[in-house]
Coordinates of C-alpha atoms in Angstrom, one line a residue:
X1 CA 21.7 12.7 6.8
X2 CA 18.6 12.6 4.6
X3 CA 18.5 11.7 0.9
X4 CA 15.6 10.7 -1.2
X5 CA 16.2 7.9 -3.8
X6 CA 13.2 7.3 -6.1
X7 CA 13.0 3.6 -6.8
X8 CA 11.0 1.8 -9.5
X9 CA 10.8 -1.7 -8.1
X10 CA 7.6 -3.2 -9.4
X11 CA 5.3 -4.0 -6.4
X12 CA 6.6 -7.1 -4.6
X13 CA 8.9 -8.5 -7.3
X14 CA 6.5 -9.1 -10.1
X15 CA 7.1 -12.4 -11.8
X16 CA 10.1 -13.1 -9.6
X17 CA 12.3 -10.5 -11.3
X18 CA 14.2 -8.0 -9.1
X19 CA 14.6 -4.4 -10.2
X20 CA 17.1 -2.0 -8.9
X21 CA 16.5 1.6 -7.7
X22 CA 18.0 3.0 -10.9
X23 CA 14.8 1.9 -12.7
X24 CA 16.6 -0.7 -14.9
X25 CA 16.5 -4.4 -14.5
X26 CA 19.4 -5.6 -12.3
X27 CA 21.6 -8.7 -12.6
X28 CA 21.3 -11.2 -9.7
X29 CA 23.8 -13.7 -8.4
X30 CA 21.7 -16.8 -9.1
X31 CA 21.2 -18.0 -12.6
X32 CA 18.4 -20.2 -11.3
X33 CA 16.4 -17.1 -10.6
X34 CA 15.7 -16.4 -14.3
X35 CA 14.1 -19.8 -14.6
X36 CA 11.9 -19.1 -11.6
X37 CA 10.9 -15.8 -13.1
X38 CA 9.9 -17.4 -16.3
X39 CA 7.8 -20.1 -14.5
X40 CA 6.0 -17.4 -12.6
X41 CA 5.4 -15.1 -15.6
X42 CA 3.8 -17.9 -17.5
X43 CA 1.0 -18.1 -15.0
X44 CA -0.5 -14.7 -15.9
X45 CA -1.8 -13.6 -19.3
X46 CA -4.2 -10.8 -18.5
X47 CA -3.5 -7.1 -18.4
X48 CA -2.5 -6.2 -14.8
X49 CA -4.7 -4.1 -12.5
X50 CA -3.8 -1.0 -10.4
X51 CA -2.3 -1.7 -7.0
X52 CA -1.5 0.5 -4.1
X53 CA 1.0 0.4 -1.1
X54 CA 2.4 -3.0 -2.1
X55 CA -1.0 -4.7 -1.8
X56 CA -1.8 -8.0 -3.6
X57 CA -5.5 -8.2 -4.5
X58 CA -7.4 -6.5 -7.4
X59 CA -10.0 -3.8 -7.0
X60 CA -12.9 -6.1 -7.3
X61 CA -11.7 -8.2 -4.4
X62 CA -11.6 -5.3 -1.9
X63 CA -14.1 -6.1 0.8
X64 CA -16.6 -3.5 1.7
X65 CA -15.4 -1.3 -1.1
X66 CA -17.0 2.0 -2.1
X67 CA -19.1 2.2 -5.3
X68 CA -17.6 1.3 -8.6
X69 CA -17.5 4.8 -10.0
X70 CA -15.4 6.0 -7.0
X71 CA -13.0 3.1 -7.5
X72 CA -12.7 4.0 -11.2
X73 CA -12.0 7.6 -10.3
X74 CA -9.3 6.5 -7.8
X75 CA -7.7 4.3 -10.4
X76 CA -7.0 7.2 -12.6
X77 CA -4.5 8.4 -10.0
X78 CA -2.7 5.1 -9.5
X79 CA 0.8 4.5 -11.0
X80 CA 1.0 2.1 -13.9
X81 CA 4.1 0.5 -12.5
X82 CA 2.1 -0.8 -9.6
X83 CA -0.1 -3.0 -11.8
X84 CA -0.4 -6.7 -10.8
X85 CA -3.1 -9.2 -11.7
X86 CA -2.3 -12.5 -10.0
X87 CA -3.5 -12.9 -6.5
X88 CA -1.1 -13.8 -3.7
X89 CA -2.7 -17.3 -3.4
X90 CA -1.7 -18.1 -7.0
X91 CA 0.9 -15.6 -8.1
X92 CA 4.5 -14.4 -7.8
X93 CA 4.4 -13.6 -4.1
X94 CA 3.6 -17.1 -3.1
X95 CA 6.3 -18.5 -5.3
X96 CA 8.8 -16.1 -3.9
X97 CA 8.0 -17.2 -0.3
X98 CA 8.8 -20.8 -1.2
X99 CA 12.2 -21.9 -0.2
X100 CA 12.7 -24.1 -3.3
X101 CA 16.5 -24.0 -3.1
X102 CA 16.7 -24.6 0.6
X103 CA 18.3 -21.3 1.2
X104 CA 17.2 -20.9 4.9
X105 CA 19.9 -22.0 7.3
X106 CA 19.8 -22.4 11.1
X107 CA 23.1 -20.5 11.0
X108 CA 25.6 -19.5 8.4
X109 CA 23.3 -17.6 6.1
X110 CA 24.8 -14.9 3.9
X111 CA 21.9 -12.6 4.8
X112 CA 21.5 -12.4 8.6
X113 CA 18.5 -10.9 10.2
X114 CA 19.1 -9.8 13.8
X115 CA 16.1 -8.7 15.9
X116 CA 15.1 -8.4 19.5
X117 CA 11.6 -10.0 19.7
X118 CA 9.4 -12.6 18.1
X119 CA 10.1 -13.0 14.5
X120 CA 6.6 -14.0 13.4
X121 CA 4.9 -11.2 15.3
X122 CA 2.4 -10.3 12.7
X123 CA 3.9 -6.9 12.5
X124 CA 7.2 -5.2 12.2
X125 CA 9.7 -8.0 12.5
X126 CA 7.6 -10.3 10.3
X127 CA 7.5 -7.6 7.6
X128 CA 11.3 -7.3 7.6
X129 CA 11.7 -11.1 7.5
X130 CA 9.3 -11.4 4.7
X131 CA 11.4 -9.0 2.6
X132 CA 14.5 -11.0 3.4
X133 CA 12.8 -14.3 2.5
X134 CA 11.4 -13.0 -0.7
X135 CA 14.7 -11.8 -1.9
X136 CA 16.8 -14.7 -0.7
X137 CA 14.5 -17.4 -1.9
X138 CA 14.2 -15.8 -5.3
X139 CA 17.9 -15.0 -5.8
X140 CA 19.2 -18.3 -4.3
X141 CA 21.0 -16.6 -1.4
X142 CA 21.3 -18.2 2.0
X143 CA 19.7 -16.5 5.0
X144 CA 19.4 -17.0 8.8
X145 CA 18.0 -15.1 11.7
X146 CA 19.3 -14.4 15.2
X147 CA 17.3 -13.1 18.2
X148 CA 19.1 -10.7 20.6
X149 CA 18.5 -10.6 24.3
X150 CA 17.3 -7.0 24.5
X151 CA 17.4 -7.2 28.3
X152 CA 21.2 -7.5 28.4
X153 CA 23.4 -4.5 27.8
X154 CA 25.6 -6.3 25.3
X155 CA 22.8 -8.4 23.8
X156 CA 22.6 -6.5 20.5
X157 CA 26.4 -6.5 19.9
X158 CA 26.7 -10.2 20.8
X159 CA 24.0 -11.3 18.3
X160 CA 25.8 -9.3 15.6
X161 CA 29.1 -11.0 16.5
X162 CA 27.4 -14.4 16.3
X163 CA 26.1 -13.6 12.8
X164 CA 29.6 -12.4 11.7
X165 CA 31.2 -15.6 13.1
X166 CA 28.7 -17.6 11.0
X167 CA 29.9 -16.0 7.8
X168 CA 27.2 -13.4 7.3
X169 CA 27.9 -10.9 4.5
X170 CA 25.1 -8.4 5.1
X171 CA 23.4 -8.0 8.5
X172 CA 19.8 -6.6 8.6
X173 CA 19.2 -4.9 11.9
X174 CA 15.6 -4.6 12.9
X175 CA 14.9 -1.4 14.8
X176 CA 16.5 1.4 16.7
X177 CA 17.7 -1.0 19.4
X178 CA 20.7 -1.8 17.2
X179 CA 21.8 1.8 16.8
X180 CA 24.6 1.6 19.4
X181 CA 25.8 -1.8 18.3
X182 CA 26.1 -0.7 14.6
X183 CA 27.7 2.6 15.7
X184 CA 30.4 0.7 17.6
X185 CA 30.9 -2.2 15.1
X186 CA 30.7 -0.5 11.7
X187 CA 34.5 0.2 11.9
X188 CA 35.3 -3.0 13.7
X189 CA 33.9 -5.1 10.8
X190 CA 34.5 -3.0 7.6
X191 CA 34.1 -6.1 5.5
X192 CA 30.6 -6.7 6.7
X193 CA 27.7 -4.6 5.4
X194 CA 24.9 -3.5 7.7
X195 CA 21.3 -2.6 6.8
X196 CA 19.9 -0.6 9.8
X197 CA 16.1 -0.2 9.7
X198 CA 14.5 2.8 11.5
X199 CA 17.7 3.9 13.1
X200 CA 21.1 5.5 12.5
X201 CA 24.5 4.6 14.1
X202 CA 25.0 6.3 17.5
X203 CA 27.8 6.2 20.2
X204 CA 27.4 4.8 23.7
X205 CA 25.8 8.0 24.8
X206 CA 23.2 8.0 22.0
X207 CA 24.8 10.7 20.0
X208 CA 24.8 10.3 16.2
X209 CA 28.1 9.3 14.6
X210 CA 29.2 9.3 10.9
X211 CA 27.6 6.5 8.8
X212 CA 30.4 4.5 7.3
X213 CA 30.3 3.2 3.7
X214 CA 29.5 -0.3 4.9
X215 CA 26.2 0.9 6.5
X216 CA 22.9 1.7 4.8
X217 CA 20.0 3.1 6.9
X218 CA 16.4 3.1 5.9
X219 CA 13.4 4.8 7.6
X220 CA 10.0 6.0 6.5
X221 CA 8.0 9.2 6.5
X222 CA 5.6 7.8 9.1
X223 CA 4.1 11.2 9.6
X224 CA 2.3 10.7 6.2
X225 CA 0.6 7.5 7.3
X226 CA -0.3 9.0 10.7
X227 CA -1.7 12.0 9.0
X228 CA -3.9 10.0 6.6
X229 CA -5.2 7.8 9.5
X230 CA -6.1 10.9 11.6
X231 CA -7.6 12.9 8.8
X232 CA -9.8 10.1 7.5
X233 CA -11.0 9.1 11.0
X234 CA -12.2 12.6 11.7
X235 CA -13.7 12.9 8.2
X236 CA -15.5 9.7 8.8
X237 CA -17.3 11.2 11.9
X238 CA -15.2 10.3 14.9
X239 CA -14.7 13.2 17.3
X240 CA -13.0 11.6 20.4
X241 CA -9.7 10.0 19.5
X242 CA -6.6 8.7 21.3
X243 CA -3.0 7.8 20.6
X244 CA -1.0 5.3 22.7
X245 CA 2.6 5.1 21.5
X246 CA 5.3 2.7 22.5
X247 CA 8.7 4.2 23.3
X248 CA 9.4 7.8 22.3
X249 CA 11.4 6.6 19.3
X250 CA 11.6 8.9 16.2
X251 CA 9.4 6.6 14.1
X252 CA 6.7 6.5 16.9
X253 CA 6.8 10.2 17.3
X254 CA 6.5 10.8 13.6
X255 CA 3.4 8.6 13.5
X256 CA 1.9 10.4 16.4
X257 CA 2.7 13.9 15.3
X258 CA 1.4 13.1 11.8
X259 CA -1.8 11.8 13.4
X260 CA -2.3 15.1 15.2
X261 CA -1.6 17.1 12.0
X262 CA -4.1 15.0 10.1
X263 CA -6.8 15.5 12.8
X264 CA -6.1 19.2 12.8
X265 CA -6.5 19.6 9.1
X266 CA -9.7 17.7 9.1
X267 CA -11.0 19.8 12.0
X268 CA -10.3 22.9 9.9
X269 CA -11.7 21.6 6.7
X270 CA -14.9 20.5 8.4
X271 CA -15.0 23.6 10.7
X272 CA -15.4 21.5 13.8
X273 CA -15.2 22.6 17.5
X274 CA -15.9 19.4 19.3
X275 CA -12.8 17.2 18.7
X276 CA -10.8 15.8 21.6
X277 CA -7.6 13.7 21.5
X278 CA -5.9 11.9 24.4
X279 CA -2.1 11.2 23.9
X280 CA 0.3 9.0 25.8
X281 CA 3.6 7.1 25.4
X282 CA 3.6 3.8 27.3
X283 CA 7.4 3.4 27.2
X284 CA 6.9 -0.2 26.1
X285 CA 6.2 -2.1 22.9
X286 CA 4.8 -5.1 24.8
X287 CA 1.2 -5.6 26.0
X288 CA 0.7 -5.0 29.7
X289 CA -2.0 -4.2 32.3
X290 CA -1.1 -0.5 32.4
X291 CA -1.8 -0.1 28.7
X292 CA -5.0 -2.0 28.9
X293 CA -6.2 0.0 31.9
X294 CA -5.3 3.3 30.2
X295 CA -7.3 2.2 27.1
X296 CA -10.2 1.0 29.2
X297 CA -10.4 4.3 31.0
X298 CA -10.3 6.3 27.7
X299 CA -12.9 4.1 26.0
X300 CA -15.1 4.3 29.1
X301 CA -14.9 8.1 29.0
X302 CA -16.0 8.3 25.4
X303 CA -12.9 7.8 23.3
X304 CA -14.0 6.2 20.0
X305 CA -10.8 5.3 18.3
X306 CA -7.3 4.8 19.6
X307 CA -4.2 4.7 17.4
X308 CA -2.1 1.8 19.0
X309 CA 1.4 2.6 17.8
X310 CA 4.2 0.3 18.7
X311 CA 5.0 -3.4 18.5
X312 CA 2.6 -5.7 20.3
X313 CA 1.1 -3.1 22.6
X314 CA -2.0 -3.2 20.3
X315 CA -2.9 -6.5 22.1
X316 CA -3.7 -4.6 25.3
X317 CA -5.6 -1.8 23.4
X318 CA -7.5 -4.5 21.4
X319 CA -8.6 -6.2 24.7
X320 CA -9.9 -2.9 26.0
X321 CA -11.7 -2.1 22.7
X322 CA -13.4 -5.5 22.8
X323 CA -14.5 -4.9 26.4
X324 CA -15.7 -1.3 25.8
X325 CA -17.0 -1.6 22.2
X326 CA -14.2 0.7 20.9
X327 CA -12.1 0.9 17.7
X328 CA -8.4 1.1 17.1
X329 CA -6.0 2.0 14.4
X330 CA -3.2 -0.4 13.6
X331 CA 0.4 0.4 12.7
X332 CA 3.2 -0.6 10.4
X333 CA 1.3 -3.4 8.6
X334 CA -2.4 -3.9 7.8
X335 CA -3.9 -5.4 11.0
X336 CA -7.5 -5.5 9.9
X337 CA -7.5 -9.3 9.7
X338 CA -6.8 -9.5 13.4
X339 CA -10.1 -8.1 14.5
X340 CA -13.0 -6.1 13.1
X341 CA -12.2 -3.6 15.9
X342 CA -9.4 -2.2 13.6
X343 CA -10.8 0.8 11.7
X344 CA -7.7 1.0 9.5
X345 CA -3.9 0.9 9.9
X346 CA -1.2 3.4 9.3
X347 CA 1.3 1.4 7.3
X348 CA 4.8 1.5 5.9
X349 CA 6.0 -0.9 3.2
X350 CA 9.0 -2.3 5.2
X351 CA 9.1 -5.4 3.0
X352 CA 9.6 -3.6 -0.2
X353 CA 12.3 -1.3 1.3
X354 CA 14.2 -4.4 2.5
X355 CA 14.0 -5.9 -1.0
X356 CA 15.2 -2.7 -2.6
X357 CA 18.2 -2.5 -0.3
X358 CA 19.2 -6.2 -0.8
X359 CA 18.8 -5.8 -4.5
X360 CA 21.3 -2.9 -4.4
X361 CA 23.7 -4.9 -2.3
X362 CA 23.9 -7.9 -4.6
X363 CA 23.6 -6.0 -7.9
X364 CA 26.7 -4.0 -6.8
X365 CA 28.7 -7.1 -6.0
X366 CA 28.0 -7.6 -2.3
X367 CA 28.5 -4.0 -1.3
X368 CA 26.4 -0.9 -1.2
X369 CA 26.3 1.2 -4.3
X370 CA 27.5 4.8 -4.3
X371 CA 23.9 6.0 -3.7
X372 CA 23.4 3.6 -0.7
X373 CA 26.8 3.5 1.0
X374 CA 26.9 5.6 4.1
X375 CA 23.5 7.0 3.4
X376 CA 20.2 7.3 5.4
X377 CA 17.2 7.1 3.1
X378 CA 13.6 7.8 4.0
X379 CA 10.8 6.3 2.0
X380 CA 7.5 8.0 1.6
X381 CA 4.2 8.0 -0.3
X382 CA 6.1 9.1 -3.4
X383 CA 7.5 5.6 -3.5
X384 CA 4.2 4.1 -2.3
X385 CA 5.8 3.1 1.0
X386 CA 3.5 5.0 3.4
X387 CA -0.3 5.5 3.8
X388 CA -3.2 3.2 4.7
X389 CA -4.2 -0.1 3.1
X390 CA -7.0 -0.2 0.6
X391 CA -6.6 -3.5 -1.2
X392 CA -6.6 -7.0 0.3
X393 CA -8.2 -5.5 3.4
X394 CA -11.5 -4.7 5.1
X395 CA -12.6 -1.1 4.2
X396 CA -14.4 0.0 7.4
X397 CA -14.8 3.7 6.8
X398 CA -18.4 4.6 6.3
X399 CA -18.3 8.1 4.9
X400 CA -15.0 8.0 3.0
X401 CA -15.4 7.4 -0.7
X402 CA -12.6 6.1 -2.8
X403 CA -12.6 9.4 -4.7
X404 CA -12.1 11.3 -1.4
X405 CA -9.3 9.0 -0.4
X406 CA -7.6 9.3 -3.7
X407 CA -7.8 13.1 -3.7
X408 CA -6.1 13.3 -0.3
X409 CA -3.4 10.8 -1.3
X410 CA -2.7 12.7 -4.5
X411 CA -2.4 16.0 -2.6
X412 CA 0.1 14.5 -0.2
X413 CA 2.2 12.9 -3.0
X414 CA 2.3 16.2 -4.8
X415 CA 3.3 18.1 -1.7
X416 CA 0.1 20.2 -1.7
X417 CA -0.5 19.1 1.9
X418 CA 2.2 20.2 4.4
X419 CA 3.1 17.6 6.9
X420 CA 6.0 18.4 9.3
X421 CA 8.5 15.6 10.1
X422 CA 9.9 17.6 13.1
X423 CA 10.0 15.3 16.1
X424 CA 11.3 18.0 18.4
X425 CA 8.3 20.4 18.1
X426 CA 4.8 19.2 19.0
X427 CA 2.3 20.3 16.4
X428 CA 0.1 23.2 17.3
X429 CA -3.6 22.2 17.2
X430 CA -6.9 24.0 17.7
X431 CA -8.8 21.0 19.2
X432 CA -8.6 19.8 22.8
X433 CA -5.4 17.8 23.3
X434 CA -4.8 15.9 26.5
X435 CA -1.1 15.0 26.8
X436 CA -0.5 12.3 29.5
X437 CA 2.8 11.8 31.2
X438 CA 4.3 8.6 32.7
X439 CA 2.6 9.3 36.0
X440 CA -0.9 10.0 34.7

C-alpha cells in the first residue's frame, strides 16, 4: 500500500513547537512544552534563513560553498517553511535534545525504540533515536530503547515483548528486520501501536500481510537520493564509479537503482561514452574483510568513487579509500564529517519522519489518526526528506554550482525527471555496468 501524505512540519521542530501533518499546529500532551517553546523562541529575533533537507546552518556557514550569486539563485527555489536562523549550537535543536524533564528511562518508557544494532552508530539507528528523543524530551513523554539479538530467530519478537511488558504504548521498530515480528504481533497486541520504519508487516514466509490499524509504516523514496548522488558525481567529472550495497533490501535496492538512473541521465546529458560502474551487494551491513578487499580491488583498478550503501559497511570502504586515495558516497545521513574521503551522501530525513509520526500518535490521543492507521507512507523530496546535504556540511563537488544543483532538485520535485522506484526491474543503461554476484 502506498499513500503520499504531504506534511508541513517546520524543519526540526522550530522553537520547540510540534506541528501535525494536517498543516495546523497540534495539541501535545505536556503543558510544560508550551513553556519550553516560549523559552526557545525568545532566543531568536532575526528573520529566518532558507534551509534544505532538515539541515541546521545558514547559507553563509556552508563550508566550501559555491559563489554567492549561485547561492542566491538557489535560495529562490527553497520553501519558506524551511526557514531557520538559530544554529544547532544555540538554537531549538539543542534545547530539544536536552532531557530537562528526565524522560529517558532504562525501561518502562511510553515510547520504546527497538533495534538490532548499535544505537549511536552515527547513521541509521542514531537518526531514528534522535527523532524519538527530540519529540519525547519536548513533549514530556517517557522513552526507552531495547536492543534485539538479531542472531536469534526469536530475537526481534522477544525484544518487542519486553517493551510491551514494560508498559510501552508505541513501539518504534528500526528496520526491515522487524517485519516478521510486527506481522505476527500486530493482532496479538491490538492495544499497542507500532511504527515500522523501512518495512511492512510480513508473515513467517516473508509474504506481505494486511497492515492493521495499530501499525503505521514509513519509508522513503531513496531512489531520488541515489539519483542525485549519481548524477552529480558524473557531472562533476567522475567516470569510474562503484556501488557496494548491504543486503538486497528494498531501501538499498532503491538507492542503488536510483544511483544507476542518475548516472545514466548524466551520461546522456553530457554525451559521454567512457563511464563504467561496478555494482555488488555484500549481504551484510557490517564492516568486514571481504568488503574491504572488494573496494581495494576496485580502487586499484581505477574506480574513483564508491557509493557505500548500508549500515556500517562504509567503514570497510573508507579504509580502502584511504589506502588507495579513493572517494566514497555516504548513505542515510550526512557522513562528510567522518572523513574528507566522502564526496557527498545520499540522505533521507529519518529524524523528521519519526517526529511527524509521533506527533500524529499523540495528537490523536495515543493512537494513529485515520490517515496513518494501517497505512504505509513514503516520504520524498516533495517533503524535503530525500536528496543530498548542502548545509552544515562540506561541499566537495568542484564543478557543480549551487544553481545547477537547485535546477536538478527543482526538476525532481516537479516530476520533470522520471525516476523509477521499481526494485524488480534493473534499470537499462548505456554505460558499462559490471554486476558482481556473491561468488565474484
